[in-house]
Amino acid sequence: MTSLRASTSAARVVLVTGVSRFLGARVANTLQADPGIERVIGVDTVAPTTSLGRTEFVRVDIRTPSIAKVIASAEVDTVVHLNLVTAAAGGRVPMKEINVIGTMQLLGACQRSPHMRKLVVRSSAAVYGSSAMDPAVFGEDDEPHEPPTSGYAKDAVEVEGYVRGLKRRRSDLTVSVLRFANFLGPDVDSPVTRYLRMPVVPTVLGFDPRLQFLHSDDGVEVLRRMTVEEHPGVFNVAGDGVLLLSQCIRRAGRAPMPLPSPAFAMVGDTGKRMGGLPAFSAELQRWLTYGRVIDTSHLVAELSWRPKYGTEAAYVEFLQAHGLGSGLPLNIFDRLTGGLS
């Protein structure tokens, strides 16, 4: 019975959304190297700037019914949905359209296709929110004390709701939802990486949040395994360990600038207007105030695998890639600089 399930659900024709962004491009390139996958089709609204090898690029907007034509004509059996964005040109409205409306169109196309067997969805640990009343560690079954009410985090919550709806209507599909911690790596450009590279780093006065990161290499490997293997369910994904924000700033050789919460929000608004500074969304501000830690034991047990990079190692490589910090390991650096004092 197991072998039959594996053979009928094996990825043969894979469609990857968001292929013009760093994660989509890397996942497509990784999947096309798998000899068991016949075709990899990458879709996005703009052409990728990096080579996709034998991946077939199709310019299509997943917010339109055209995505259903691509899935049907190519007889796609596996969709890897990575086209969730933390920002979009034009602001919040087009961002929500890409994240929510685009996902609705994509899932509708998946539901109607008789060839579909598997769906892998990039979600975010941001679905747990960040608040003073949160548990020390979030497991996949934990509910947030204060659910996200805006921005990317709220979009991720809605996306997961639509995915659950598809699963009810198509119980034959293998569906894997991955709640990623914030990505770090030489190829990652995000509001978080831009914040961590600031010469003077604003912080919220009186708070030192616990943070987790995931190296992009490990994120790609998890997505590869979810695509070519059978792992249905919801999974937290992060590197082992945590860092305090104060450790991150000190290790980067940056100067912290503690601000009262209203002033911190004002800095973020200024950055949004000026364009040259990272804009602090509401969910990013809360994360930089209260932090968030997720339990990854479910993923480790399911895959019999651990990320190659822990949170600290991912952060060290990020610093080295951008020429930041002293080059010393964090534990040695902390001892030399007085630890957390």
Coordinates of C-alpha atoms in Angstrom, one line a residue:
M1 CA 0.0 0.0 0.0
T2 CA 2.8 2.4 0.9
S3 CA 4.6 1.8 -2.4
L4 CA 1.4 2.4 -4.4
R5 CA 0.8 5.7 -2.6
A6 CA 4.4 6.8 -3.3
S7 CA 4.2 5.9 -7.0
T8 CA 0.8 7.6 -7.6
S9 CA 1.8 10.8 -5.8
A10 CA 5.4 11.1 -7.0
A11 CA 6.2 14.5 -8.5
R12 CA 6.4 14.3 -12.3
V13 CA 5.4 17.8 -13.5
V14 CA 6.1 20.5 -10.9
L15 CA 4.9 24.1 -11.0
V16 CA 6.8 26.6 -8.9
T17 CA 5.2 30.0 -8.2
G18 CA 7.2 33.1 -7.5
V19 CA 10.1 31.8 -9.5
S20 CA 11.6 35.3 -10.1
R21 CA 12.4 35.7 -6.4
F22 CA 15.4 34.2 -4.6
L23 CA 13.6 31.3 -3.0
G24 CA 11.5 30.3 -6.1
A25 CA 14.5 30.4 -8.4
R26 CA 16.6 28.3 -6.0
V27 CA 13.9 25.7 -5.5
A28 CA 13.2 25.4 -9.2
N29 CA 16.9 24.9 -9.9
T30 CA 17.1 22.2 -7.2
L31 CA 14.1 20.3 -8.4
Q32 CA 15.1 20.3 -12.0
A33 CA 18.2 18.3 -11.0
D34 CA 16.0 15.5 -9.6
P35 CA 16.0 12.7 -12.3
G36 CA 12.5 11.6 -11.2
I37 CA 11.0 15.0 -12.2
E38 CA 10.2 15.3 -15.9
R39 CA 9.4 19.0 -16.1
V40 CA 9.7 22.0 -13.8
I41 CA 7.6 25.0 -14.8
G42 CA 8.3 28.3 -13.1
V43 CA 5.7 31.1 -13.2
D44 CA 5.8 34.8 -12.2
T45 CA 4.8 38.2 -13.5
V46 CA 8.3 39.2 -14.4
A47 CA 11.2 37.3 -15.9
P48 CA 13.8 35.9 -13.5
T49 CA 17.2 37.6 -13.4
T50 CA 19.0 34.3 -12.7
S51 CA 19.3 31.3 -15.0
L52 CA 16.7 28.6 -14.4
G53 CA 18.4 25.9 -16.4
R54 CA 15.9 23.5 -17.8
T55 CA 13.0 25.0 -15.8
E56 CA 10.4 26.3 -18.3
F57 CA 9.5 29.9 -17.4
V58 CA 5.9 31.1 -18.1
R59 CA 5.0 34.7 -17.6
V60 CA 1.6 34.5 -15.9
D61 CA -0.1 36.3 -13.0
I62 CA -1.6 33.8 -10.6
R63 CA -4.3 36.4 -9.8
T64 CA -5.8 35.7 -13.2
P65 CA -7.6 32.6 -14.5
S66 CA -4.6 32.1 -16.9
I67 CA -2.9 30.0 -14.2
A68 CA -5.6 27.4 -14.5
K69 CA -4.8 27.0 -18.2
V70 CA -1.1 26.5 -17.4
I71 CA -1.8 23.8 -14.8
A72 CA -4.3 22.0 -17.1
S73 CA -2.3 22.2 -20.3
A74 CA 0.9 21.0 -18.7
E75 CA -0.9 18.3 -16.7
V76 CA 0.8 19.6 -13.5
D77 CA 0.7 17.1 -10.7
T78 CA 2.6 19.1 -8.0
V79 CA 2.4 22.8 -7.1
V80 CA 5.0 24.5 -4.9
H81 CA 3.5 27.8 -3.9
L82 CA 6.2 30.3 -2.9
N83 CA 4.6 33.5 -4.2
L84 CA 3.8 35.1 -0.8
V85 CA 5.4 38.5 -0.6
T86 CA 6.2 40.8 2.4
A87 CA 6.0 43.9 0.2
A88 CA 4.8 44.9 -3.3
A89 CA 5.1 47.9 -5.5
G90 CA 2.1 50.1 -4.9
G91 CA 1.7 49.2 -1.2
R92 CA -0.7 47.1 0.8
V93 CA -3.5 46.6 -1.8
P94 CA -1.4 44.9 -4.5
M95 CA 0.4 42.9 -1.8
K96 CA -2.9 41.5 -0.5
E97 CA -4.0 40.8 -4.0
I98 CA -0.9 38.8 -4.8
N99 CA -0.9 36.9 -1.5
V100 CA -4.7 36.2 -1.0
I101 CA -6.4 36.6 -4.4
G102 CA -3.5 35.0 -6.1
T103 CA -3.6 32.0 -3.8
M104 CA -7.4 31.7 -4.2
Q105 CA -7.0 31.5 -8.0
L106 CA -4.2 29.1 -7.7
L107 CA -6.0 26.8 -5.4
G108 CA -9.1 26.9 -7.5
A109 CA -7.1 25.7 -10.5
C110 CA -5.6 22.9 -8.3
Q111 CA -9.0 21.8 -7.2
R112 CA -10.3 21.5 -10.8
S113 CA -7.3 19.7 -12.2
P114 CA -7.7 15.9 -12.2
H115 CA -3.9 15.6 -12.5
M116 CA -3.1 17.3 -9.2
R117 CA -1.6 15.1 -6.5
K118 CA 0.5 17.3 -4.2
L119 CA 0.6 20.9 -2.9
V120 CA 3.4 22.5 -1.0
V121 CA 2.8 25.9 0.5
R122 CA 5.2 28.5 1.9
S123 CA 3.6 30.0 4.9
S124 CA 5.2 31.9 7.8
A125 CA 5.7 31.7 11.6
A126 CA 4.2 35.2 11.5
V127 CA 0.8 33.4 11.7
Y128 CA 1.4 33.0 15.5
G129 CA 1.7 36.8 15.9
S130 CA 3.9 38.3 18.6
S131 CA 2.6 39.5 22.0
A132 CA 3.5 39.7 25.6
M133 CA 1.1 36.9 26.5
D134 CA 2.6 34.3 24.0
P135 CA 3.9 30.9 25.1
A136 CA 7.6 30.6 25.4
V137 CA 7.6 28.3 22.3
F138 CA 4.9 27.8 19.7
G139 CA 4.0 24.3 18.5
E140 CA 1.9 23.8 15.3
D141 CA -1.3 23.3 17.3
D142 CA -0.9 26.4 19.5
E143 CA -3.2 29.4 18.8
P144 CA -1.9 32.9 19.0
H145 CA -2.9 35.0 21.9
E146 CA -3.3 38.0 19.6
P147 CA -3.9 36.8 16.0
P148 CA -2.3 39.0 13.3
T149 CA -4.7 41.8 12.2
S150 CA -2.7 43.3 9.3
G151 CA -0.1 42.9 6.6
Y152 CA 1.8 39.8 5.5
A153 CA 1.0 37.9 8.7
K154 CA -2.7 38.3 8.3
D155 CA -2.3 37.3 4.6
A156 CA -0.5 34.1 5.7
V157 CA -3.4 33.3 8.1
E158 CA -5.9 33.7 5.3
V159 CA -3.8 31.6 2.9
E160 CA -3.7 28.8 5.3
G161 CA -7.4 29.0 5.7
Y162 CA -7.9 28.6 2.0
V163 CA -5.5 25.7 1.9
R164 CA -7.5 23.9 4.6
G165 CA -10.6 24.5 2.5
L166 CA -8.9 22.9 -0.6
K167 CA -7.9 19.9 1.5
R168 CA -11.5 19.4 2.6
R169 CA -12.7 19.5 -1.0
R170 CA -9.8 17.4 -2.4
S171 CA -8.9 14.9 0.4
D172 CA -6.9 12.9 -2.2
L173 CA -4.2 15.7 -2.3
T174 CA -1.0 15.5 -0.2
V175 CA -0.8 19.0 1.3
S176 CA 2.3 20.3 3.2
V177 CA 2.2 23.8 4.8
L178 CA 5.6 25.2 6.0
R179 CA 5.7 27.9 8.6
F180 CA 9.1 29.4 8.0
A181 CA 11.1 31.6 10.4
N182 CA 12.8 34.6 8.9
F183 CA 15.2 33.6 6.2
L184 CA 18.9 34.7 6.3
G185 CA 21.6 34.0 3.8
P186 CA 23.8 35.7 1.2
D187 CA 21.0 35.7 -1.3
V188 CA 18.2 37.1 1.0
D189 CA 17.0 40.7 0.8
S190 CA 14.1 41.3 3.1
P191 CA 12.8 43.9 5.6
V192 CA 14.5 41.9 8.3
T193 CA 17.9 41.8 6.6
R194 CA 17.7 45.5 5.7
Y195 CA 16.9 46.3 9.4
L196 CA 19.9 44.2 10.6
R197 CA 22.2 46.0 8.2
M198 CA 21.3 49.5 9.5
P199 CA 24.4 51.5 10.8
V200 CA 22.4 52.5 13.8
V201 CA 19.7 50.0 14.8
P202 CA 16.5 51.3 16.4
T203 CA 15.1 49.0 19.1
V204 CA 12.1 49.2 21.4
L205 CA 13.1 50.6 24.8
G206 CA 12.8 48.0 27.5
F207 CA 12.5 44.9 25.2
D208 CA 15.1 42.4 24.0
P209 CA 13.2 39.8 21.9
R210 CA 14.3 36.2 21.3
L211 CA 14.7 35.6 17.5
Q212 CA 15.0 32.6 15.3
F213 CA 16.4 32.5 11.7
L214 CA 16.5 29.9 8.9
H215 CA 19.4 29.7 6.5
S216 CA 18.1 29.8 2.9
D217 CA 20.0 26.6 2.0
D218 CA 18.0 24.7 4.7
G219 CA 14.8 26.3 3.5
V220 CA 15.4 25.1 0.0
E221 CA 16.3 21.6 1.2
V222 CA 13.0 21.4 3.2
L223 CA 11.0 22.4 0.2
R224 CA 12.8 19.9 -2.0
R225 CA 12.0 17.1 0.5
M226 CA 8.4 18.1 0.8
T227 CA 8.1 18.1 -3.0
V228 CA 9.7 14.7 -3.8
E229 CA 8.6 12.9 -0.6
E230 CA 5.3 12.3 1.2
H231 CA 5.0 14.6 4.3
P232 CA 1.5 15.9 4.7
G233 CA 0.7 18.3 7.5
V234 CA 1.7 21.7 9.0
F235 CA 5.4 22.1 10.0
N236 CA 7.4 24.8 11.8
V237 CA 10.7 25.4 10.1
A238 CA 13.6 27.2 11.8
G239 CA 17.3 26.8 12.7
D240 CA 18.1 25.4 16.1
G241 CA 18.6 27.8 19.0
V242 CA 17.7 31.5 19.5
L243 CA 19.4 34.8 19.6
L244 CA 18.5 38.0 21.5
L245 CA 18.2 41.1 19.4
S246 CA 20.9 42.7 21.5
Q247 CA 23.3 39.9 20.6
C248 CA 22.5 40.4 16.9
I249 CA 23.2 44.1 17.0
R250 CA 26.4 43.8 19.1
R251 CA 27.7 40.9 17.0
A252 CA 27.1 43.0 13.8
G253 CA 29.2 45.8 15.2
R254 CA 26.2 48.1 15.1
A255 CA 25.0 50.7 17.6
P256 CA 21.5 50.2 19.2
M257 CA 19.2 53.1 19.5
P258 CA 16.6 52.3 22.1
L259 CA 13.3 54.2 21.4
P260 CA 9.9 54.3 23.1
S261 CA 7.4 52.3 21.1
P262 CA 5.7 55.3 19.5
A263 CA 9.0 56.7 18.4
F264 CA 10.1 53.3 17.0
A265 CA 6.9 53.2 14.9
M266 CA 7.7 56.8 13.7
V267 CA 11.1 55.7 12.4
G268 CA 9.4 52.9 10.5
D269 CA 6.9 55.4 8.9
T270 CA 9.8 57.7 8.0
G271 CA 11.6 54.8 6.3
K272 CA 8.5 54.0 4.3
R273 CA 8.1 57.5 3.0
M274 CA 11.8 58.1 2.3
G275 CA 12.4 54.8 0.6
G276 CA 16.0 54.6 1.6
L277 CA 15.4 53.1 5.0
P278 CA 13.6 49.8 5.8
A279 CA 9.9 50.3 6.5
F280 CA 8.7 48.7 9.7
S281 CA 5.4 47.0 9.2
A282 CA 3.1 46.5 12.2
E283 CA 4.0 42.8 12.3
L284 CA 7.7 43.5 12.1
Q285 CA 7.4 46.1 14.9
R286 CA 5.7 43.5 17.1
W287 CA 8.3 40.9 16.3
L288 CA 11.1 43.3 17.2
T289 CA 9.3 44.0 20.5
Y290 CA 8.2 40.6 21.7
G291 CA 10.0 38.1 19.5
R292 CA 8.8 34.6 18.7
V293 CA 10.2 31.1 19.1
I294 CA 8.8 28.0 17.3
D295 CA 9.2 24.4 18.1
T296 CA 10.6 22.4 15.1
S297 CA 10.5 18.9 16.7
H298 CA 7.6 17.8 14.5
L299 CA 9.6 18.6 11.3
V300 CA 12.8 16.9 12.7
A301 CA 10.9 13.8 13.5
E302 CA 9.0 13.7 10.2
L303 CA 12.1 14.1 8.0
S304 CA 14.6 12.5 10.3
W305 CA 16.7 15.5 9.5
R306 CA 17.9 18.7 11.2
P307 CA 18.8 22.0 9.4
K308 CA 22.5 22.3 8.7
Y309 CA 22.6 25.8 10.1
G310 CA 21.3 26.7 13.5
T311 CA 20.0 30.2 14.1
E312 CA 23.5 31.4 15.3
A313 CA 25.3 29.9 12.3
A314 CA 22.8 31.3 9.8
Y315 CA 23.3 34.8 11.4
V316 CA 27.1 34.5 11.3
E317 CA 27.1 33.6 7.6
F318 CA 24.8 36.6 7.0
L319 CA 27.2 38.9 8.7
Q320 CA 30.2 37.5 6.8
A321 CA 28.4 37.9 3.5
H322 CA 27.8 41.6 4.2
G323 CA 31.2 42.3 5.8
L324 CA 29.7 43.0 9.2
G325 CA 30.9 42.2 12.7
S326 CA 34.2 41.0 14.0
G327 CA 34.5 37.6 12.4
L328 CA 34.5 35.9 15.8
P329 CA 32.1 33.2 16.8
L330 CA 29.2 34.6 18.8
N331 CA 30.1 32.8 22.1
I332 CA 33.7 34.1 22.0
F333 CA 32.5 37.6 21.0
D334 CA 30.0 37.7 23.8
R335 CA 32.6 36.8 26.4
L336 CA 35.0 39.4 25.1
T337 CA 32.3 42.1 25.2
G338 CA 30.8 41.2 28.5
G339 CA 28.0 38.9 27.5
L340 CA 24.5 40.5 27.8
S341 CA 25.6 43.4 29.9

